[in-house]
N, CA, C and O atoms as a printed pandas DataFrame, in Angstrom:
     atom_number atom_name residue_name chain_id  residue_number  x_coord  y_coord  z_coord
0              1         N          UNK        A               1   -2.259   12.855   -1.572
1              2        CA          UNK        A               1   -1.034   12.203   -2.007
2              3         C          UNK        A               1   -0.833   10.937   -1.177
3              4         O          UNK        A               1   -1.434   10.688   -0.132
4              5         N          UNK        A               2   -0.239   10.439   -1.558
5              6        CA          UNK        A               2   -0.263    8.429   -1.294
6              7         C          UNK        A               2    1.349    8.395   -1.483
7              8         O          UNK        A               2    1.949    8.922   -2.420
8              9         N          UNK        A               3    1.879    7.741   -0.511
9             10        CA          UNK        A               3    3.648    7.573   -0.817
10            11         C          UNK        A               3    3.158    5.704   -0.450
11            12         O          UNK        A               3    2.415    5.232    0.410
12            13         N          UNK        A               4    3.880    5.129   -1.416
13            14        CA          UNK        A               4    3.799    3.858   -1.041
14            15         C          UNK        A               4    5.497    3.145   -1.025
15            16         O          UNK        A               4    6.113    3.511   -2.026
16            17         N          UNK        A               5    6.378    2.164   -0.033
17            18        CA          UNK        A               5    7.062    1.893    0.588
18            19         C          UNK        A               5    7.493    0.810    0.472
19            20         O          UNK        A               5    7.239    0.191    1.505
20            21         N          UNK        A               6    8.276   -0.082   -0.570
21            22        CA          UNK        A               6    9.010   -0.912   -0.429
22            23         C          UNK        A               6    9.801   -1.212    0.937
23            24         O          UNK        A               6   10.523   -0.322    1.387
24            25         N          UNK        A               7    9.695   -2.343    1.557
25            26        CA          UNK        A               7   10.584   -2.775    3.224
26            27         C          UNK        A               7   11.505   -3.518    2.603
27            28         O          UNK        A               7   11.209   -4.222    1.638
28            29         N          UNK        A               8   12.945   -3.424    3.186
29            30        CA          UNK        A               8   13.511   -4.393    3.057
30            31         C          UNK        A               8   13.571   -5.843    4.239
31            32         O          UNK        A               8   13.651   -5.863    5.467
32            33         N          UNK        A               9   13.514   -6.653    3.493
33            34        CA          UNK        A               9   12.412   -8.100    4.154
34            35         C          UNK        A               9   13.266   -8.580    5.278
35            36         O          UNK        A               9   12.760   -9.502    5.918
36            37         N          UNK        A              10   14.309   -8.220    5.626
37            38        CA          UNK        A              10   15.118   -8.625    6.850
38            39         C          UNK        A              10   14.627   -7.178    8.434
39            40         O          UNK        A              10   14.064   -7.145    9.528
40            41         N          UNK        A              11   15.392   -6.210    7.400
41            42        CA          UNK        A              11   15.222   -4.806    8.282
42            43         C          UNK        A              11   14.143   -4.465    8.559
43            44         O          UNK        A              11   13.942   -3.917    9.643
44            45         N          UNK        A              12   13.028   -4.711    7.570
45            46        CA          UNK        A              12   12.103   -3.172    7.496
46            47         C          UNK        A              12   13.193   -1.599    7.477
47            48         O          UNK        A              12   13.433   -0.743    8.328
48            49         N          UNK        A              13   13.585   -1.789    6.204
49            50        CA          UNK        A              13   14.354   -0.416    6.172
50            51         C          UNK        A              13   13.711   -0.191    4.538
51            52         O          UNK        A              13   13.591   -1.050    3.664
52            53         N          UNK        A              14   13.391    1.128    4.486
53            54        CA          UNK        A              14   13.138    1.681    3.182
54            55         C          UNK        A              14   14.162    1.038    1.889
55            56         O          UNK        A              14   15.379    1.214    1.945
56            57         N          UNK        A              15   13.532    0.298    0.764
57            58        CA          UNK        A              15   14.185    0.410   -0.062
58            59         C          UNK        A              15   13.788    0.523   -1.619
59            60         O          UNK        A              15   14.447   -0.095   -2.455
60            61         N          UNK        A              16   12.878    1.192   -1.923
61            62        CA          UNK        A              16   11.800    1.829   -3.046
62            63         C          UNK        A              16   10.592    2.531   -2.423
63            64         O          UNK        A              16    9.696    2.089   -1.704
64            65         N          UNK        A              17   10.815    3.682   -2.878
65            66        CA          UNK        A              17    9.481    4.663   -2.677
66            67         C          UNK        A              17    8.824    5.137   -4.309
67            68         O          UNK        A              17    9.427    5.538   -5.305
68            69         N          UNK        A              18    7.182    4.866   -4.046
69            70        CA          UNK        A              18    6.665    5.320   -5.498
70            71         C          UNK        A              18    5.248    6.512   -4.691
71            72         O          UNK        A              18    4.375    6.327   -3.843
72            73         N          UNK        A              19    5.682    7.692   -5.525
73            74        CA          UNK        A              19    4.426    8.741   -4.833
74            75         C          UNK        A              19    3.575    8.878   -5.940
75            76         O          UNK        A              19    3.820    8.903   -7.146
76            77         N          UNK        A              20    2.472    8.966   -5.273
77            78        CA          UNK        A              20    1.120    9.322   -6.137
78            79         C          UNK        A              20    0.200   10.559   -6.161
79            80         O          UNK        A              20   -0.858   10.321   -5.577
80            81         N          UNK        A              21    0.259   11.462   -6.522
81            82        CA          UNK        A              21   -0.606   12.476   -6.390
82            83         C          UNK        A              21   -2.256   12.690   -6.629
83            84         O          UNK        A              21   -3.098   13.264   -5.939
84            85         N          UNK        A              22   -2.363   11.838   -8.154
85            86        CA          UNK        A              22   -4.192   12.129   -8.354
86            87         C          UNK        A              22   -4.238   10.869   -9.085
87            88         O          UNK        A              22   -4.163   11.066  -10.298
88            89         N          UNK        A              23   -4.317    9.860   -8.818
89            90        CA          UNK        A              23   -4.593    8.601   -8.983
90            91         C          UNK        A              23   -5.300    7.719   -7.787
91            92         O          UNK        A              23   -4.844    7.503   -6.664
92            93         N          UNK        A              24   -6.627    7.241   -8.390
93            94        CA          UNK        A              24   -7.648    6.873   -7.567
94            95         C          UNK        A              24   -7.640    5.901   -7.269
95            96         O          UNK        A              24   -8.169    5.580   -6.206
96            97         N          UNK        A              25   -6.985    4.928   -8.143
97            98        CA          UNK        A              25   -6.500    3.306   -7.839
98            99         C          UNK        A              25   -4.617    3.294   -8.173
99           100         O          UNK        A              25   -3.933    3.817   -9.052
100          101         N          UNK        A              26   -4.373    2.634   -7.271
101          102        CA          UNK        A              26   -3.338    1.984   -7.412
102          103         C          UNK        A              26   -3.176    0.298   -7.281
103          104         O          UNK        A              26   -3.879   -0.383   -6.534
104          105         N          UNK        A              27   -2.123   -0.226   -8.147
105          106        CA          UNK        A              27   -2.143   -1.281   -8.499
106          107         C          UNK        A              27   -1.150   -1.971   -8.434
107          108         O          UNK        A              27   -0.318   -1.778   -9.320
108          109         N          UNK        A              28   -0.841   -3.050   -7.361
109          110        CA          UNK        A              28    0.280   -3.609   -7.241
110          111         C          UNK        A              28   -0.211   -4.481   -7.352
111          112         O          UNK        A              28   -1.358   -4.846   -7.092
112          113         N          UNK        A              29    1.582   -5.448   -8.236
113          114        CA          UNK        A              29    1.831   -6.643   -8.402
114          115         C          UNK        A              29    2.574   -6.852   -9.376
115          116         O          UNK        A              29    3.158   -5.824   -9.718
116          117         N          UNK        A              30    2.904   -8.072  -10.208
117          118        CA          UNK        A              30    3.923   -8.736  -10.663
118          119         C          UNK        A              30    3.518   -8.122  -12.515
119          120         O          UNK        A              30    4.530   -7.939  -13.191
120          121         N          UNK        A              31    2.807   -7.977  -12.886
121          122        CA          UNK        A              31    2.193   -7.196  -14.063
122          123         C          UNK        A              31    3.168   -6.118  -14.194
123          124         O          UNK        A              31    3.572   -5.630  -13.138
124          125         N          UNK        A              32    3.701   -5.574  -15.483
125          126        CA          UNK        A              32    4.236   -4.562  -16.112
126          127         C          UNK        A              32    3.227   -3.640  -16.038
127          128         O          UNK        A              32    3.631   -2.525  -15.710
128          129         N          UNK        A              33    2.034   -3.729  -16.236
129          130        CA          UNK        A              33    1.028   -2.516  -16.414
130          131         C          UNK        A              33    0.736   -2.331  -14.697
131          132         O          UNK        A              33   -0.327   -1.712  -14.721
132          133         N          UNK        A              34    1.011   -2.481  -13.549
133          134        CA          UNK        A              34    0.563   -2.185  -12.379
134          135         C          UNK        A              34    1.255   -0.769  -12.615
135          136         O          UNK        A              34    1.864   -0.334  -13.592
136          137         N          UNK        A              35    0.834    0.012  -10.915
137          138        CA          UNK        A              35    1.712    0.798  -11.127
138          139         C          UNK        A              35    3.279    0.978  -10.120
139          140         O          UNK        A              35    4.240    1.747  -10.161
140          141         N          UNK        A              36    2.803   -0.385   -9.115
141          142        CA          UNK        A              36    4.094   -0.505   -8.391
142          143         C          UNK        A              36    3.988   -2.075   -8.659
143          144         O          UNK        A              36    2.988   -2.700   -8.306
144          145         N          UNK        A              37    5.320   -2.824   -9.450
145          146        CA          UNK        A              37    5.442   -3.928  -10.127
146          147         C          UNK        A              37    6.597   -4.523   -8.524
147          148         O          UNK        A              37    7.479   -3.853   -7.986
148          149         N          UNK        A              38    6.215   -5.704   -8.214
149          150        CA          UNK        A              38    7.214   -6.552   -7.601
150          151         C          UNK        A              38    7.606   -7.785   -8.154
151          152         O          UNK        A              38    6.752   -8.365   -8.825
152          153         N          UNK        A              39    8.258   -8.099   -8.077
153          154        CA          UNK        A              39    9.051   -9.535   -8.735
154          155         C          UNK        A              39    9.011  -10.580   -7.385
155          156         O          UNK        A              39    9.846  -10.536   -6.482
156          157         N          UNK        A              40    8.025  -11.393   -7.433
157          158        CA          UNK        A              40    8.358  -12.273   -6.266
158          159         C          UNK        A              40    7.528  -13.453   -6.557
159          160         O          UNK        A              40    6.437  -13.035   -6.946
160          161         N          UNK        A              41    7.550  -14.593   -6.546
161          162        CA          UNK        A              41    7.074  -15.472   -6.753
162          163         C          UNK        A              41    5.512  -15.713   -6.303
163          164         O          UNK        A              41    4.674  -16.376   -6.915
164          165         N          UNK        A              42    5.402  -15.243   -5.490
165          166        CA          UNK        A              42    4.374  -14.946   -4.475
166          167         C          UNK        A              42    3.083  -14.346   -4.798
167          168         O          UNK        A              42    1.959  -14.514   -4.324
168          169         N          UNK        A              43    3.481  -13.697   -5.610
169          170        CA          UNK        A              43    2.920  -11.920   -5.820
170          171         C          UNK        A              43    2.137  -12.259   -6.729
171          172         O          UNK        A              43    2.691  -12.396   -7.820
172          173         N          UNK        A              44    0.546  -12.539   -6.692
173          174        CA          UNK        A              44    0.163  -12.418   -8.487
174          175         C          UNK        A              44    0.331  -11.530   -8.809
175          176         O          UNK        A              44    0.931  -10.646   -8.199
176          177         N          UNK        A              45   -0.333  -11.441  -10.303
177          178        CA          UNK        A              45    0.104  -10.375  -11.749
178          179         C          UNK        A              45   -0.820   -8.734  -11.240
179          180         O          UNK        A              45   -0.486   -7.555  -11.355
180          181         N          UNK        A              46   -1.978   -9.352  -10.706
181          182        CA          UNK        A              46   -2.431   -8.156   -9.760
182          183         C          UNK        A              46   -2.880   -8.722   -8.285
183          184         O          UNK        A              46   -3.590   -9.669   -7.948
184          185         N          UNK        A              47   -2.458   -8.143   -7.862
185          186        CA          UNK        A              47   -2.776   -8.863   -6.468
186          187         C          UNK        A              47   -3.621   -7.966   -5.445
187          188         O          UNK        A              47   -4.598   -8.401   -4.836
188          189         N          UNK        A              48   -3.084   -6.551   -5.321
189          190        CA          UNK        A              48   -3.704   -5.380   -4.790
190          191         C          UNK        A              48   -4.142   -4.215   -5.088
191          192         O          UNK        A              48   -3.410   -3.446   -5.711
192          193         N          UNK        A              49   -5.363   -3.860   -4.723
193          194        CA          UNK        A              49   -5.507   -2.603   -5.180
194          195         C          UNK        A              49   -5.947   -1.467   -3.975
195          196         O          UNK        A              49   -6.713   -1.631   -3.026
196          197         N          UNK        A              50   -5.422   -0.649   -4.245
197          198        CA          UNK        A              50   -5.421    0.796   -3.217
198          199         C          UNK        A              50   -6.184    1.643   -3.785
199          200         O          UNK        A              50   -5.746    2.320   -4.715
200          201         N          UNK        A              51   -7.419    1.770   -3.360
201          202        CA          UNK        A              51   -8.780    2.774   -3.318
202          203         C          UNK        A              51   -8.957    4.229   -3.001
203          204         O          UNK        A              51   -8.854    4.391   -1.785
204          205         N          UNK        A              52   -9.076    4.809   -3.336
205          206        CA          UNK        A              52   -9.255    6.163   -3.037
206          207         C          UNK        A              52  -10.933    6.283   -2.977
207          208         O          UNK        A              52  -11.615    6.347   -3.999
208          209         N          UNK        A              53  -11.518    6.306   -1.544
209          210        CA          UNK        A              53  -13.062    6.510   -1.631
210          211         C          UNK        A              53  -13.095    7.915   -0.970
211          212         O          UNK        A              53  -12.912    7.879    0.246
212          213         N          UNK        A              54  -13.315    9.311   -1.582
213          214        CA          UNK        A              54  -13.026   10.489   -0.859
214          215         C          UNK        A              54  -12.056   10.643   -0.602
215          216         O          UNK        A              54  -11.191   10.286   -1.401
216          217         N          UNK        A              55  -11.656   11.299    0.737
217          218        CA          UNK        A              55  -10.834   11.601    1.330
218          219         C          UNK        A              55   -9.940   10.479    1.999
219          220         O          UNK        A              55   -8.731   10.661    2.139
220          221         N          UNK        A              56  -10.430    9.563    2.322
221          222        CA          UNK        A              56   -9.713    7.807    2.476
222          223         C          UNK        A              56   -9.670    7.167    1.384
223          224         O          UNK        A              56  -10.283    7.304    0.326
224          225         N          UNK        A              57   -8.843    6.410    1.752
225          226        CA          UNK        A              57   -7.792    5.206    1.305
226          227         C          UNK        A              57   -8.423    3.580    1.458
227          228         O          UNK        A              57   -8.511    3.301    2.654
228          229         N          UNK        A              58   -8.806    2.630    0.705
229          230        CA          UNK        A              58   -8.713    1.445    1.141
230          231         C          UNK        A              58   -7.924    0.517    0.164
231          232         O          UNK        A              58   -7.569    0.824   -0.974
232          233         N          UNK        A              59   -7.733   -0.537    0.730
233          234        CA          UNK        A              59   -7.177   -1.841    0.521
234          235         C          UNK        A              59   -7.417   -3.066   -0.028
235          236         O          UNK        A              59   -7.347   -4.033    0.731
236          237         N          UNK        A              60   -7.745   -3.284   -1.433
237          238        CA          UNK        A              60   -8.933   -4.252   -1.611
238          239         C          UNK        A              60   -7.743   -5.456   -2.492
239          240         O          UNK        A              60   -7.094   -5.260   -3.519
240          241         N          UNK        A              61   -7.811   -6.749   -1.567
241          242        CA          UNK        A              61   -7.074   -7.946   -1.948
242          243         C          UNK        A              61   -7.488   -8.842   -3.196
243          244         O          UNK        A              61   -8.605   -9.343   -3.322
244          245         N          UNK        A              62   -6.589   -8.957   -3.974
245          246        CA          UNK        A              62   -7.276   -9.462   -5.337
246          247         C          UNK        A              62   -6.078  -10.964   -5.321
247          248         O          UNK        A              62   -6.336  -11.651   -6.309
248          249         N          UNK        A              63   -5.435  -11.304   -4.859
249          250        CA          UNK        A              63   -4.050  -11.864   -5.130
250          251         C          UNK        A              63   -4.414  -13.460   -4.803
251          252         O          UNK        A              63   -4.855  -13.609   -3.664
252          253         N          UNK        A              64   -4.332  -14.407   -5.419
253          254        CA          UNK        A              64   -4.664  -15.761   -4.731
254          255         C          UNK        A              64   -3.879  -16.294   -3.523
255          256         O          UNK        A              64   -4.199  -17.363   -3.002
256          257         N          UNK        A              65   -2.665  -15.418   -2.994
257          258        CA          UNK        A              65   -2.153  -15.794   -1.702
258          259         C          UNK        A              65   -2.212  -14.782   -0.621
259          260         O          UNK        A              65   -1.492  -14.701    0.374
260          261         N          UNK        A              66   -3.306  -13.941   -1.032
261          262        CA          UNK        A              66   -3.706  -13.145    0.229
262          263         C          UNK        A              66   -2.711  -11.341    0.621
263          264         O          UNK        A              66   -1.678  -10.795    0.235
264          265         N          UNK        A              67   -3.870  -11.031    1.603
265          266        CA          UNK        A              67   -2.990   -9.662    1.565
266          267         C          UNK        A              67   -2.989   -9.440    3.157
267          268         O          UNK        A              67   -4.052   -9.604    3.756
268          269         N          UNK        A              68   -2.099   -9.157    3.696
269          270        CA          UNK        A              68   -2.380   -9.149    5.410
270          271         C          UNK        A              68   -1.956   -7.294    5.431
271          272         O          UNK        A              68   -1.239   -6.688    4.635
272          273         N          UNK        A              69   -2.742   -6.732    6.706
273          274        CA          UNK        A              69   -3.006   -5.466    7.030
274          275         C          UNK        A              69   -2.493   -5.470    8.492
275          276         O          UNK        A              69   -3.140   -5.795    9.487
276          277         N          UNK        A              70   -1.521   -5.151    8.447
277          278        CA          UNK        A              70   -0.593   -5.347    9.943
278          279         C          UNK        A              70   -0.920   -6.563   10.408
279          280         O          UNK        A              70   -1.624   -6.782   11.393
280          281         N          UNK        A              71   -0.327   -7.489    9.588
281          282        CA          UNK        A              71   -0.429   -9.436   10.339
282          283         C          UNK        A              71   -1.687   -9.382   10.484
283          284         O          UNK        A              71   -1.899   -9.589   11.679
284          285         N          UNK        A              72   -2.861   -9.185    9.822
285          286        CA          UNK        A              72   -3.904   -9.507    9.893
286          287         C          UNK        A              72   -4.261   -9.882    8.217
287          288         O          UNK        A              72   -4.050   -8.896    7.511
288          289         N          UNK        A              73   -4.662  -10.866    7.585
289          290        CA          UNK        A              73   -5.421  -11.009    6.162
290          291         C          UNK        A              73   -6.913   -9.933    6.059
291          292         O          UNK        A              73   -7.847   -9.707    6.829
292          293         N          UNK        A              74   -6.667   -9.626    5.176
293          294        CA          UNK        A              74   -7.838   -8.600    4.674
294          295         C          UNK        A              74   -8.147   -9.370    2.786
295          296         O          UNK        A              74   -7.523   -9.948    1.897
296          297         N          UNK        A              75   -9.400   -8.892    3.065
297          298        CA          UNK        A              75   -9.643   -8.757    1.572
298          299         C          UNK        A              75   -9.913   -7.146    1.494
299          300         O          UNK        A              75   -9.123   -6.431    0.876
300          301         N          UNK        A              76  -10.857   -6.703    2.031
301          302        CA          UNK        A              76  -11.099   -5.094    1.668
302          303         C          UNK        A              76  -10.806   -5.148    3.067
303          304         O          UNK        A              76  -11.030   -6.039    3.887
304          305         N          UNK        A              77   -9.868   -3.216    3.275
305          306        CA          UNK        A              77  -10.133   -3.126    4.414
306          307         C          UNK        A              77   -9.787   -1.132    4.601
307          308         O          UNK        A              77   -9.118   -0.617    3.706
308          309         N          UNK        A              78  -10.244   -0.322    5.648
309          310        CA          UNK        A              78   -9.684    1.030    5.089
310          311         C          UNK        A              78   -8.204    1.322    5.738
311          312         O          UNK        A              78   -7.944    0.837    6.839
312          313         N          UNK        A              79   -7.272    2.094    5.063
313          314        CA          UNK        A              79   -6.141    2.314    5.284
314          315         C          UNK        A              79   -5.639    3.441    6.439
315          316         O          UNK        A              79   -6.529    4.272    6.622
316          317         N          UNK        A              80   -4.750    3.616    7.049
317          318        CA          UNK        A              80   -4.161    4.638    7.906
318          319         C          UNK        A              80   -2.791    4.837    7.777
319          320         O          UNK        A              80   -1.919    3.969    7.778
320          321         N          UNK        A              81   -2.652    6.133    7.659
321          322        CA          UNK        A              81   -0.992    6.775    7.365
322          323         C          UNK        A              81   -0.346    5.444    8.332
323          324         O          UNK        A              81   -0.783    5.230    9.463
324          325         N          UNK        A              82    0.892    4.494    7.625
325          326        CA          UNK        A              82    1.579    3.964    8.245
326          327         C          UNK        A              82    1.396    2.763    8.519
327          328         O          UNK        A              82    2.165    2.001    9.106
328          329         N          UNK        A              83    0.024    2.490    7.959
329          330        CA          UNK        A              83   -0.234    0.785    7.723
330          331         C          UNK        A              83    1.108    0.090    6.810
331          332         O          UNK        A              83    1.685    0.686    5.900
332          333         N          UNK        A              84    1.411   -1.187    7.251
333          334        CA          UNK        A              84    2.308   -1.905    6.621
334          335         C          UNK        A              84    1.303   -3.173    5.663
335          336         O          UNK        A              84    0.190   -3.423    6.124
336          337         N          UNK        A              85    1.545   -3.576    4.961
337          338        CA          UNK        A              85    0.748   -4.334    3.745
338          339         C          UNK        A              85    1.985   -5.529    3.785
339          340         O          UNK        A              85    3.078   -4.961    3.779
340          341         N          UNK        A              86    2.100   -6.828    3.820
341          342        CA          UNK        A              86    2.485   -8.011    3.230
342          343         C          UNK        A              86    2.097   -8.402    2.385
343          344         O          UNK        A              86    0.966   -8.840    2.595
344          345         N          UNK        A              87    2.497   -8.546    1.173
345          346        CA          UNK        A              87    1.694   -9.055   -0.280
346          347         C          UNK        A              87    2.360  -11.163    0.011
347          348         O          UNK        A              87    3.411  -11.786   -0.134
348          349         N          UNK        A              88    0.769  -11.494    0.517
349          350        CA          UNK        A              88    1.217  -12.810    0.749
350          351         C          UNK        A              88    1.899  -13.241    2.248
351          352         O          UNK        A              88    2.464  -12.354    2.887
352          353         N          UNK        A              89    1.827  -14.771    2.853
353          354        CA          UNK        A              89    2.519  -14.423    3.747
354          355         C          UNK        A              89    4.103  -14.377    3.883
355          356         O          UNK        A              89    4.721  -14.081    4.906
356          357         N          UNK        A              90    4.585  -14.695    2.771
357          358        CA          UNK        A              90    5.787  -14.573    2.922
358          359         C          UNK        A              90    6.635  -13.588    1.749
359          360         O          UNK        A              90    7.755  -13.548    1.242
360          361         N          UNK        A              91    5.628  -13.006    1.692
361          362        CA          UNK        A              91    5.909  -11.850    0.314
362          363         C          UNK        A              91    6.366  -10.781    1.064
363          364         O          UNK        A              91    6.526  -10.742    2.284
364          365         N          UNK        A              92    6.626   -9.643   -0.019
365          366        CA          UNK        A              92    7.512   -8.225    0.204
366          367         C          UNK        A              92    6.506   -7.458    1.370
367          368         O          UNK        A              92    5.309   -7.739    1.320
368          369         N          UNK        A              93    6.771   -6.920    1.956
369          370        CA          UNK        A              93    6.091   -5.757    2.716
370          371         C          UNK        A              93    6.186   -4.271    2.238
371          372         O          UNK        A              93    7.321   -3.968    1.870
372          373         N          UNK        A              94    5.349   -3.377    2.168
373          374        CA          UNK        A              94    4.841   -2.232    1.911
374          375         C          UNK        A              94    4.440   -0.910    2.854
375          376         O          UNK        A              94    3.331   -0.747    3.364
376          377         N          UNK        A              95    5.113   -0.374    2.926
377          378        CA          UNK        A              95    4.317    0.739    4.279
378          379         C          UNK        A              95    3.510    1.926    3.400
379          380         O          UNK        A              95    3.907    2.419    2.344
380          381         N          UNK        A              96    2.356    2.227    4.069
381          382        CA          UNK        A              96    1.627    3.669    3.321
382          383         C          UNK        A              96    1.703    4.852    3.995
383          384         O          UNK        A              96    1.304    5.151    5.120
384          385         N          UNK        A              97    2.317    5.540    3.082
385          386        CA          UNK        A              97    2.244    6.645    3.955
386          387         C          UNK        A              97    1.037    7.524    3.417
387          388         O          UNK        A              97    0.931    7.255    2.221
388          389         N          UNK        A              98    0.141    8.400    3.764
389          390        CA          UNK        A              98   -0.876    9.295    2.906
390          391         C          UNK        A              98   -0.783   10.610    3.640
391          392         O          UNK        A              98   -0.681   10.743    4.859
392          393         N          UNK        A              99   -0.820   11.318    2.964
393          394        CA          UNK        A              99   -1.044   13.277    3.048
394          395         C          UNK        A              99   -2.020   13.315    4.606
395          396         O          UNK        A              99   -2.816   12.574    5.182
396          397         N          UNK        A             100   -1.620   14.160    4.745
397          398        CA          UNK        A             100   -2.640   15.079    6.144
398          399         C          UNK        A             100   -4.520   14.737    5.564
399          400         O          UNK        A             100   -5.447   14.465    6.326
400          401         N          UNK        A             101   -4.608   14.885    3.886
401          402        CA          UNK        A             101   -6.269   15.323    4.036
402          403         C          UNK        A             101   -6.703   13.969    3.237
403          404         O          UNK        A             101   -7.744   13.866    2.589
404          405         N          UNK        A             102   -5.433   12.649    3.445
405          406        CA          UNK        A             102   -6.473   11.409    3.183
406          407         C          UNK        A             102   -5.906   10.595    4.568
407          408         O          UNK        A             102   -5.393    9.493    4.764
408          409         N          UNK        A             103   -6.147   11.330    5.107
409          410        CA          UNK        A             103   -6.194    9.945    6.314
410          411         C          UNK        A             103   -7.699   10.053    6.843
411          412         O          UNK        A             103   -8.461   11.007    6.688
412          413         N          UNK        A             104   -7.916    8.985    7.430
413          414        CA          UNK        A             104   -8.450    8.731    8.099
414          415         C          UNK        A             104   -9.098    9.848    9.341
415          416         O          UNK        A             104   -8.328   10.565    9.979
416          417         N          UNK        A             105  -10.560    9.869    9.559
417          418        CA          UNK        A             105  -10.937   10.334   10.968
418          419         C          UNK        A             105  -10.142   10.055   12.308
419          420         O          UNK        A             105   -9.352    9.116   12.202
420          421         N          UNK        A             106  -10.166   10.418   13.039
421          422        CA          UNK        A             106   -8.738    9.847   14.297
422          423         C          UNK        A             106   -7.786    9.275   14.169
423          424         O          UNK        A             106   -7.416    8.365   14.910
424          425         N          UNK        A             107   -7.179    9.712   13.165
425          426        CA          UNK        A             107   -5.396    9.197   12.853
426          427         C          UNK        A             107   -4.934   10.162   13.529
427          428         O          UNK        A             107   -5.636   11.163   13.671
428          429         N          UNK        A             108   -3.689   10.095   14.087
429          430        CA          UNK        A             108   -2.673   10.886   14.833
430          431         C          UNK        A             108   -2.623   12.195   14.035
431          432         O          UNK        A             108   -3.435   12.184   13.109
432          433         N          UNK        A             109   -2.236   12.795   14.086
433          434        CA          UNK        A             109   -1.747   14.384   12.677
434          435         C          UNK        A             109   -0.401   14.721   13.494
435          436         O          UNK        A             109   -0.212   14.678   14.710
436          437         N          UNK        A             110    0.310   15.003   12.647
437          438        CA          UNK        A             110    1.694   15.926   13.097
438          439         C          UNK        A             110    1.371   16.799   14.137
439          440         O          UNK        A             110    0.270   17.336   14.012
440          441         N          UNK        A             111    1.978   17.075   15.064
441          442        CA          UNK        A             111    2.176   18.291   15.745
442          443         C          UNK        A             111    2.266   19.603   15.335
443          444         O          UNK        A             111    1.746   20.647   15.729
444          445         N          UNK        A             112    3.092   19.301   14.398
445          446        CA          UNK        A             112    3.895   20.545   13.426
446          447         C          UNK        A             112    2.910   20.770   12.554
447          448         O          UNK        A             112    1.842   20.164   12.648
448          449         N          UNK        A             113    3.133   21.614   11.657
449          450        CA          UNK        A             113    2.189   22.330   10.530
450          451         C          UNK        A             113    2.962   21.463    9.207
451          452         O          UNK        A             113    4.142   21.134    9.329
452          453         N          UNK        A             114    2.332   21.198    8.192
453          454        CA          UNK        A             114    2.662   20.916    7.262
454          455         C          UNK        A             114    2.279   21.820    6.267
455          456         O          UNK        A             114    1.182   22.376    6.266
456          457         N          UNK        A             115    3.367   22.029    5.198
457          458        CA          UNK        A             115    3.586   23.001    4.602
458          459         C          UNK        A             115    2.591   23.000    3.263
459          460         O          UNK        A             115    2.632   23.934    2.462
């Protein structure tokens, strides 16, 4: 499962969440047919796409103004529970959250048990 995270662009405070369960690509951008649509000038019609290779996650930049991976530009890159995504540099921000069994090799894990 994949939770993906609208920021609000002042705060970074949650303000749209879209969850994904068995979908291998996801598709953001300004397009009606994506599957998380933003309205921003910025944003092409597809700009990003979110990979499912196995058990990980990647990040592959399609957008003509770029995709940064924690203030870094990426074109492809692999994902970790809690990466933040900028679509553009002055575009919306995105946080990922992903399940316990798609993260990444040496990502942190809860303490706690997940249910």
């Amino acid at each position: 499962m994949i939770t993906i995270t609208l920021l609000h662009p002042v705060q970074s405070t949650p303000v749209q969440n879209w969850t994904f369960q068995h979908e291998p690509v996801i598709r953001v951008g300004r397009a009606a047919d994506n599957h998380v649509i933003l309205y921003s000038a910025v944003v092409s019609r597809y700009h990003v796409e979110l990979r499912q290779a196995g058990n990980r996650w990647e990040v592959v930049s399609l957008g003509s103004n770029g995709t940064f991976l924690n203030d870094q530009q990426v074109k492809q890159a692999p994902l970790v529970d809690g990466a933040i995504l900028r679509i553009a540099r002055s575009g919306p921000s995105i946080q990922v959250h992903l399940s316990a069994k798609d993260r990444l090799a040496g990502d942190e894990l809860p303490t706690s048990t997940e249910p």
